[in-house]
Amino acid sequence: MNVYIKHRFLLLLPVLLGITFFTFVLMQLPADDTVDMMYKASGAVSETVKAATRAELGLDRPLLVRYLDWLLTACSGDMGRSYISGTPVTALFMAKLPPTLYLTALALLLTACISVPLGIAAALRHNRCSDHLIRCCAFLGNSLPGFFIALLLLYCFALKLNFFTVLGGAGFGGLLLPALALAIPMSAKYIRHIRSNILEEINRDYVAGALVRGIPKATVFRRFILRSLGSTLITLFSLSVGSLLGGTAIIEMIFMIDGIGKMAMDAILMRDYPVVQAYVVWTAFIFTCVNLVTDLLLHQLEPQARQFTKGGGW
């Protein structure tokens, strides 16, 4: 296990290097650079002034030199300064992180509260009216785009019923509606996975054998079938945690939540390269760490995974 963990951490380095380098290159492709975006609202600005600004920001140097300079400073914990505001990127990033963390935690909590009971209910009421109703709702929630669900919730609960404010805030009330907009499509996907997983376990031979031996259905369901659901839930939630912590840009833009996603969108539009690079490093690091933790948890829950690890597959 220790060898496996070390191996995964060693793989993290080339992954981060590759992602940051290709992002750095892609940010240079648009015709308008940071200086053009800075002076766009100022009207006509001479090329001499723009050239001086590029030299001041270091944008006149070769691409590879700029990337290596950024990489050396980033390894020391300094992600540079924002080209637009002049604020240290690390301080800016840490200031935007708490709203995204709160939104992620609330969205995952709502997703678990919605998907797990409905998925279990749909499986236990297989091919009955309640099962068909839950599946139809899940299909609808999975088909609608996230931004449409967010706008629909805003229209119904904020504009018509006045239960919430139109703009999201930092408190529970301000984050509940955007968290629900994230939880609805995720719950729709989870319900289908949970339902199919439970139905698959119910039809296994060991369940029939336990029932023949006189073990009550409730005991079999609680001790065996629900336990098998753990690995499925861990895998599903790990996929969502990475994307949510990376910042749900559309939802944060709609509800005007000052989080990581909105910060990244603003930085991309303004060609604020240091902020974009910090966001890319954060997203890649989060996905890699979440995948590592998920693998370790599954390794403890599933004997097949432990055998696979011993065989050198990982």
Short mmCIF file of C-alpha atoms in Angstrom, two decimals:
data_model
loop_
_atom_site.label_atom_id
_atom_site.label_comp_id
_atom_site.label_asym_id
_atom_site.label_seq_id
_atom_site.Cartn_x
_atom_site.Cartn_y
_atom_site.Cartn_z
CA MET A 1 0.00 0.00 0.00
CA ASN A 2 2.81 2.45 0.85
CA VAL A 3 4.45 1.72 -2.49
CA TYR A 4 1.14 2.36 -4.24
CA ILE A 5 0.66 5.71 -2.49
CA LYS A 6 4.22 6.81 -3.33
CA HIS A 7 3.70 5.74 -6.92
CA ARG A 8 0.52 7.83 -7.21
CA PHE A 9 2.20 10.88 -5.71
CA LEU A 10 5.08 10.52 -8.15
CA LEU A 11 2.58 10.45 -11.00
CA LEU A 12 1.09 13.70 -9.69
CA LEU A 13 4.18 15.73 -10.65
CA PRO A 14 4.23 15.06 -14.42
CA VAL A 15 0.46 15.43 -14.58
CA LEU A 16 0.60 18.88 -12.98
CA LEU A 17 3.54 19.93 -15.13
CA GLY A 18 1.84 18.81 -18.33
CA ILE A 19 -1.47 20.47 -17.49
CA THR A 20 0.10 23.77 -16.47
CA PHE A 21 2.33 23.91 -19.54
CA PHE A 22 -0.46 23.23 -22.03
CA THR A 23 -2.71 25.73 -20.26
CA PHE A 24 0.04 28.33 -20.39
CA VAL A 25 0.44 27.75 -24.12
CA LEU A 26 -3.30 27.82 -24.84
CA MET A 27 -3.69 31.13 -23.04
CA GLN A 28 -1.31 32.71 -25.57
CA LEU A 29 -3.34 31.67 -28.62
CA PRO A 30 -6.03 34.43 -28.64
CA ALA A 31 -5.22 37.49 -30.69
CA ASP A 32 -5.90 39.86 -27.76
CA ASP A 33 -3.53 39.52 -24.83
CA THR A 34 -3.78 40.89 -21.28
CA VAL A 35 -2.62 44.38 -22.25
CA ASP A 36 -5.22 44.64 -25.02
CA MET A 37 -7.94 43.66 -22.54
CA MET A 38 -6.66 46.17 -19.96
CA TYR A 39 -6.80 49.10 -22.40
CA LYS A 40 -9.92 48.00 -24.26
CA ALA A 41 -12.20 50.26 -22.23
CA SER A 42 -9.76 53.18 -22.34
CA GLY A 43 -10.28 53.93 -25.99
CA ALA A 44 -7.38 54.54 -28.34
CA VAL A 45 -4.04 53.76 -26.72
CA SER A 46 -0.79 53.94 -28.61
CA GLU A 47 1.22 50.84 -29.31
CA THR A 48 4.15 52.42 -27.47
CA VAL A 49 2.18 52.48 -24.23
CA LYS A 50 1.03 48.90 -24.80
CA ALA A 51 4.59 47.77 -25.49
CA ALA A 52 5.80 49.44 -22.29
CA THR A 53 3.06 47.71 -20.31
CA ARG A 54 3.95 44.36 -21.83
CA ALA A 55 7.58 44.89 -20.88
CA GLU A 56 6.56 45.82 -17.34
CA LEU A 57 4.48 42.63 -17.00
CA GLY A 58 7.14 40.50 -18.67
CA LEU A 59 4.88 39.55 -21.58
CA ASP A 60 7.53 40.51 -24.15
CA ARG A 61 9.78 37.62 -23.16
CA PRO A 62 9.70 34.20 -24.89
CA LEU A 63 6.92 31.84 -23.87
CA LEU A 64 9.16 29.13 -22.46
CA VAL A 65 11.12 31.63 -20.36
CA ARG A 66 7.92 33.04 -18.89
CA TYR A 67 6.64 29.56 -18.08
CA LEU A 68 9.87 28.51 -16.38
CA ASP A 69 9.91 31.73 -14.32
CA TRP A 70 6.33 31.09 -13.23
CA LEU A 71 7.12 27.46 -12.41
CA LEU A 72 10.08 28.36 -10.21
CA THR A 73 8.11 30.94 -8.25
CA ALA A 74 5.11 28.60 -7.97
CA CYS A 75 7.27 25.86 -6.46
CA SER A 76 8.18 28.29 -3.68
CA GLY A 77 4.50 28.96 -2.96
CA ASP A 78 4.31 32.26 -4.82
CA MET A 79 1.77 32.10 -7.66
CA GLY A 80 2.60 35.61 -8.82
CA ARG A 81 0.39 38.69 -8.96
CA SER A 82 -2.78 39.32 -10.88
CA TYR A 83 -2.16 41.34 -14.03
CA ILE A 84 -5.48 43.14 -13.59
CA SER A 85 -5.69 43.99 -9.88
CA GLY A 86 -2.06 43.56 -8.83
CA THR A 87 -3.18 41.40 -5.87
CA PRO A 88 -1.06 38.35 -4.98
CA VAL A 89 -2.73 35.36 -6.61
CA THR A 90 -2.42 33.20 -3.50
CA ALA A 91 -4.23 35.77 -1.36
CA LEU A 92 -6.88 36.26 -4.05
CA PHE A 93 -7.37 32.54 -4.37
CA MET A 94 -7.71 31.97 -0.62
CA ALA A 95 -10.27 34.79 -0.41
CA LYS A 96 -12.44 33.15 -3.11
CA LEU A 97 -12.14 29.60 -1.76
CA PRO A 98 -14.55 29.65 1.27
CA PRO A 99 -17.77 30.31 -0.74
CA THR A 100 -16.91 27.43 -3.07
CA LEU A 101 -16.18 25.12 -0.12
CA TYR A 102 -19.51 25.97 1.54
CA LEU A 103 -21.37 25.54 -1.74
CA THR A 104 -19.70 22.19 -2.37
CA ALA A 105 -20.52 20.84 1.10
CA LEU A 106 -24.15 21.95 0.91
CA ALA A 107 -24.62 20.60 -2.62
CA LEU A 108 -23.22 17.20 -1.65
CA LEU A 109 -25.41 17.09 1.47
CA LEU A 110 -28.54 17.88 -0.56
CA THR A 111 -27.54 15.33 -3.19
CA ALA A 112 -27.18 12.60 -0.57
CA CYS A 113 -30.49 13.52 1.07
CA ILE A 114 -32.31 13.41 -2.27
CA SER A 115 -30.66 10.59 -4.22
CA VAL A 116 -30.11 7.88 -1.58
CA PRO A 117 -33.72 7.65 -0.27
CA LEU A 118 -35.26 7.99 -3.73
CA GLY A 119 -32.85 5.48 -5.27
CA ILE A 120 -33.57 2.92 -2.56
CA ALA A 121 -37.31 3.55 -2.81
CA ALA A 122 -37.24 3.11 -6.60
CA ALA A 123 -35.39 -0.21 -6.26
CA LEU A 124 -37.68 -1.58 -3.54
CA ARG A 125 -40.79 -0.52 -5.51
CA HIS A 126 -39.45 -2.01 -8.74
CA ASN A 127 -41.78 -1.56 -11.75
CA ARG A 128 -44.50 0.03 -9.62
CA CYS A 129 -46.03 3.47 -9.99
CA SER A 130 -43.65 5.10 -7.52
CA ASP A 131 -40.67 3.55 -9.33
CA HIS A 132 -41.83 4.90 -12.69
CA LEU A 133 -42.49 8.33 -11.18
CA ILE A 134 -39.02 8.53 -9.61
CA ARG A 135 -37.37 7.36 -12.82
CA CYS A 136 -39.27 9.95 -14.88
CA CYS A 137 -38.22 12.73 -12.50
CA ALA A 138 -34.63 11.48 -12.62
CA PHE A 139 -34.71 11.42 -16.42
CA LEU A 140 -36.07 14.96 -16.48
CA GLY A 141 -33.49 16.23 -14.02
CA ASN A 142 -30.70 14.58 -15.98
CA SER A 143 -31.91 16.05 -19.28
CA LEU A 144 -32.26 19.69 -18.26
CA PRO A 145 -29.12 21.85 -18.41
CA GLY A 146 -27.80 23.10 -15.11
CA PHE A 147 -28.16 26.77 -16.02
CA PHE A 148 -31.82 26.22 -16.95
CA ILE A 149 -32.51 24.58 -13.57
CA ALA A 150 -30.80 27.51 -11.85
CA LEU A 151 -32.86 30.08 -13.75
CA LEU A 152 -36.05 28.10 -13.10
CA LEU A 153 -35.34 28.01 -9.37
CA LEU A 154 -34.59 31.72 -9.38
CA TYR A 155 -37.84 32.49 -11.16
CA CYS A 156 -40.01 30.31 -8.91
CA PHE A 157 -38.48 30.73 -5.45
CA ALA A 158 -36.82 34.15 -5.69
CA LEU A 159 -38.96 36.24 -8.05
CA LYS A 160 -42.42 34.72 -7.59
CA LEU A 161 -42.43 33.37 -4.03
CA ASN A 162 -39.75 35.68 -2.57
CA PHE A 163 -38.34 32.88 -0.43
CA PHE A 164 -34.76 33.73 -1.40
CA THR A 165 -32.83 36.69 -2.73
CA VAL A 166 -31.94 36.79 -6.43
CA LEU A 167 -28.23 37.14 -5.66
CA GLY A 168 -26.61 34.39 -3.61
CA GLY A 169 -24.86 35.31 -0.39
CA ALA A 170 -22.33 33.78 1.94
CA GLY A 171 -24.89 32.51 4.46
CA PHE A 172 -26.96 29.36 4.40
CA GLY A 173 -29.96 31.09 2.85
CA GLY A 174 -27.87 32.60 0.08
CA LEU A 175 -26.23 29.30 -0.81
CA LEU A 176 -29.28 27.04 -0.53
CA LEU A 177 -30.74 27.86 -3.94
CA PRO A 178 -27.46 27.51 -5.91
CA ALA A 179 -26.66 24.32 -3.98
CA LEU A 180 -30.08 22.96 -4.95
CA ALA A 181 -29.41 23.89 -8.57
CA LEU A 182 -26.26 21.76 -8.38
CA ALA A 183 -27.87 18.93 -6.41
CA ILE A 184 -30.84 18.33 -8.73
CA PRO A 185 -28.88 17.14 -11.82
CA MET A 186 -26.39 15.22 -9.66
CA SER A 187 -29.23 13.51 -7.76
CA ALA A 188 -30.87 12.54 -11.04
CA LYS A 189 -27.71 10.67 -12.07
CA TYR A 190 -27.18 9.12 -8.65
CA ILE A 191 -30.74 7.80 -8.38
CA ARG A 192 -30.29 5.68 -11.49
CA HIS A 193 -26.96 4.27 -10.29
CA ILE A 194 -28.26 3.52 -6.79
CA ARG A 195 -31.39 1.87 -8.12
CA SER A 196 -29.52 -0.37 -10.56
CA ASN A 197 -26.91 -1.29 -7.94
CA ILE A 198 -29.53 -2.36 -5.39
CA LEU A 199 -31.52 -4.33 -7.97
CA GLU A 200 -28.34 -6.11 -9.04
CA GLU A 201 -27.54 -7.06 -5.44
CA ILE A 202 -31.10 -8.23 -4.72
CA ASN A 203 -30.90 -10.70 -7.61
CA ARG A 204 -27.62 -12.24 -6.47
CA ASP A 205 -27.48 -15.82 -5.21
CA TYR A 206 -26.27 -14.97 -1.72
CA VAL A 207 -29.42 -12.90 -1.09
CA ALA A 208 -31.65 -15.81 -2.13
CA GLY A 209 -29.59 -18.14 0.04
CA ALA A 210 -29.92 -15.87 3.07
CA LEU A 211 -33.67 -15.62 2.62
CA VAL A 212 -34.00 -19.41 2.30
CA ARG A 213 -32.15 -19.79 5.60
CA GLY A 214 -34.82 -17.68 7.28
CA ILE A 215 -32.92 -14.42 7.68
CA PRO A 216 -35.44 -11.56 7.64
CA LYS A 217 -35.54 -9.37 4.54
CA ALA A 218 -34.85 -6.22 6.56
CA THR A 219 -31.70 -7.78 8.03
CA VAL A 220 -30.45 -8.94 4.63
CA PHE A 221 -31.11 -5.52 3.15
CA ARG A 222 -29.46 -3.62 5.98
CA ARG A 223 -26.41 -5.83 6.54
CA PHE A 224 -25.57 -6.91 3.01
CA ILE A 225 -27.28 -4.92 0.28
CA LEU A 226 -26.78 -1.46 1.79
CA ARG A 227 -23.18 -2.29 2.60
CA SER A 228 -22.51 -3.10 -1.05
CA LEU A 229 -23.89 0.33 -1.93
CA GLY A 230 -20.95 2.00 -0.17
CA SER A 231 -18.43 1.58 -2.98
CA THR A 232 -20.90 2.95 -5.54
CA LEU A 233 -21.60 6.04 -3.43
CA ILE A 234 -17.91 6.65 -2.79
CA THR A 235 -17.15 6.53 -6.52
CA LEU A 236 -20.06 8.80 -7.42
CA PHE A 237 -19.37 11.39 -4.76
CA SER A 238 -15.65 11.47 -5.54
CA LEU A 239 -16.41 12.44 -9.13
CA SER A 240 -18.66 15.25 -7.92
CA VAL A 241 -16.30 16.55 -5.25
CA GLY A 242 -13.56 17.21 -7.79
CA SER A 243 -15.81 19.14 -10.15
CA LEU A 244 -17.50 21.10 -7.36
CA LEU A 245 -14.25 22.10 -5.66
CA GLY A 246 -12.92 23.14 -9.05
CA GLY A 247 -15.65 25.76 -9.05
CA THR A 248 -19.04 25.54 -10.72
CA ALA A 249 -18.56 28.56 -12.93
CA ILE A 250 -22.04 28.77 -14.48
CA ILE A 251 -23.92 28.50 -11.19
CA GLU A 252 -21.59 30.96 -9.47
CA MET A 253 -21.99 33.42 -12.34
CA ILE A 254 -25.80 33.15 -12.33
CA PHE A 255 -26.12 33.63 -8.56
CA MET A 256 -23.16 36.05 -8.40
CA ILE A 257 -21.31 33.97 -5.81
CA ASP A 258 -17.78 35.27 -5.46
CA GLY A 259 -16.10 31.86 -5.55
CA ILE A 260 -13.41 29.96 -7.44
CA GLY A 261 -15.51 29.38 -10.56
CA LYS A 262 -16.47 33.03 -11.00
CA MET A 263 -12.87 34.07 -10.35
CA ALA A 264 -11.67 31.68 -13.08
CA MET A 265 -14.24 32.93 -15.59
CA ASP A 266 -13.30 36.56 -14.98
CA ALA A 267 -9.61 35.72 -15.25
CA ILE A 268 -10.09 33.87 -18.55
CA LEU A 269 -12.09 36.74 -20.05
CA MET A 270 -9.46 39.28 -18.95
CA ARG A 271 -6.48 37.07 -19.95
CA ASP A 272 -5.22 37.19 -16.35
CA TYR A 273 -2.67 34.41 -16.81
CA PRO A 274 -1.38 34.03 -13.21
CA VAL A 275 -4.92 33.59 -11.87
CA VAL A 276 -5.78 31.08 -14.58
CA GLN A 277 -2.62 29.10 -13.87
CA ALA A 278 -3.40 28.99 -10.15
CA TYR A 279 -6.90 27.76 -10.92
CA VAL A 280 -5.57 25.05 -13.22
CA VAL A 281 -3.08 23.83 -10.60
CA TRP A 282 -5.82 23.77 -7.96
CA THR A 283 -8.23 21.82 -10.17
CA ALA A 284 -5.64 19.25 -11.25
CA PHE A 285 -4.43 18.80 -7.67
CA ILE A 286 -7.97 18.35 -6.33
CA PHE A 287 -8.94 15.75 -8.94
CA THR A 288 -5.74 13.78 -8.40
CA CYS A 289 -6.04 13.80 -4.60
CA VAL A 290 -9.74 12.91 -4.69
CA ASN A 291 -9.03 9.99 -7.02
CA LEU A 292 -6.24 8.81 -4.73
CA VAL A 293 -8.44 8.95 -1.62
CA THR A 294 -11.23 7.16 -3.49
CA ASP A 295 -8.88 4.37 -4.56
CA LEU A 296 -7.68 3.94 -0.98
CA LEU A 297 -11.24 3.77 0.37
CA LEU A 298 -12.28 1.25 -2.26
CA HIS A 299 -9.13 -0.69 -1.47
CA GLN A 300 -10.35 -1.06 2.11
CA LEU A 301 -13.96 -1.87 1.19
CA GLU A 302 -13.45 -4.32 -1.67
CA PRO A 303 -11.28 -7.43 -1.33
CA GLN A 304 -11.00 -7.61 -5.12
CA ALA A 305 -9.33 -4.20 -5.14
CA ARG A 306 -6.79 -5.30 -2.52
CA GLN A 307 -5.97 -8.40 -4.54
CA PHE A 308 -5.57 -6.28 -7.68
CA THR A 309 -3.19 -3.96 -5.88
CA LYS A 310 -1.08 -6.86 -4.63
CA GLY A 311 -0.87 -8.22 -8.15
CA GLY A 312 0.80 -5.02 -9.30
CA GLY A 313 -2.10 -3.75 -11.41
CA TRP A 314 -1.83 -0.32 -9.81
#
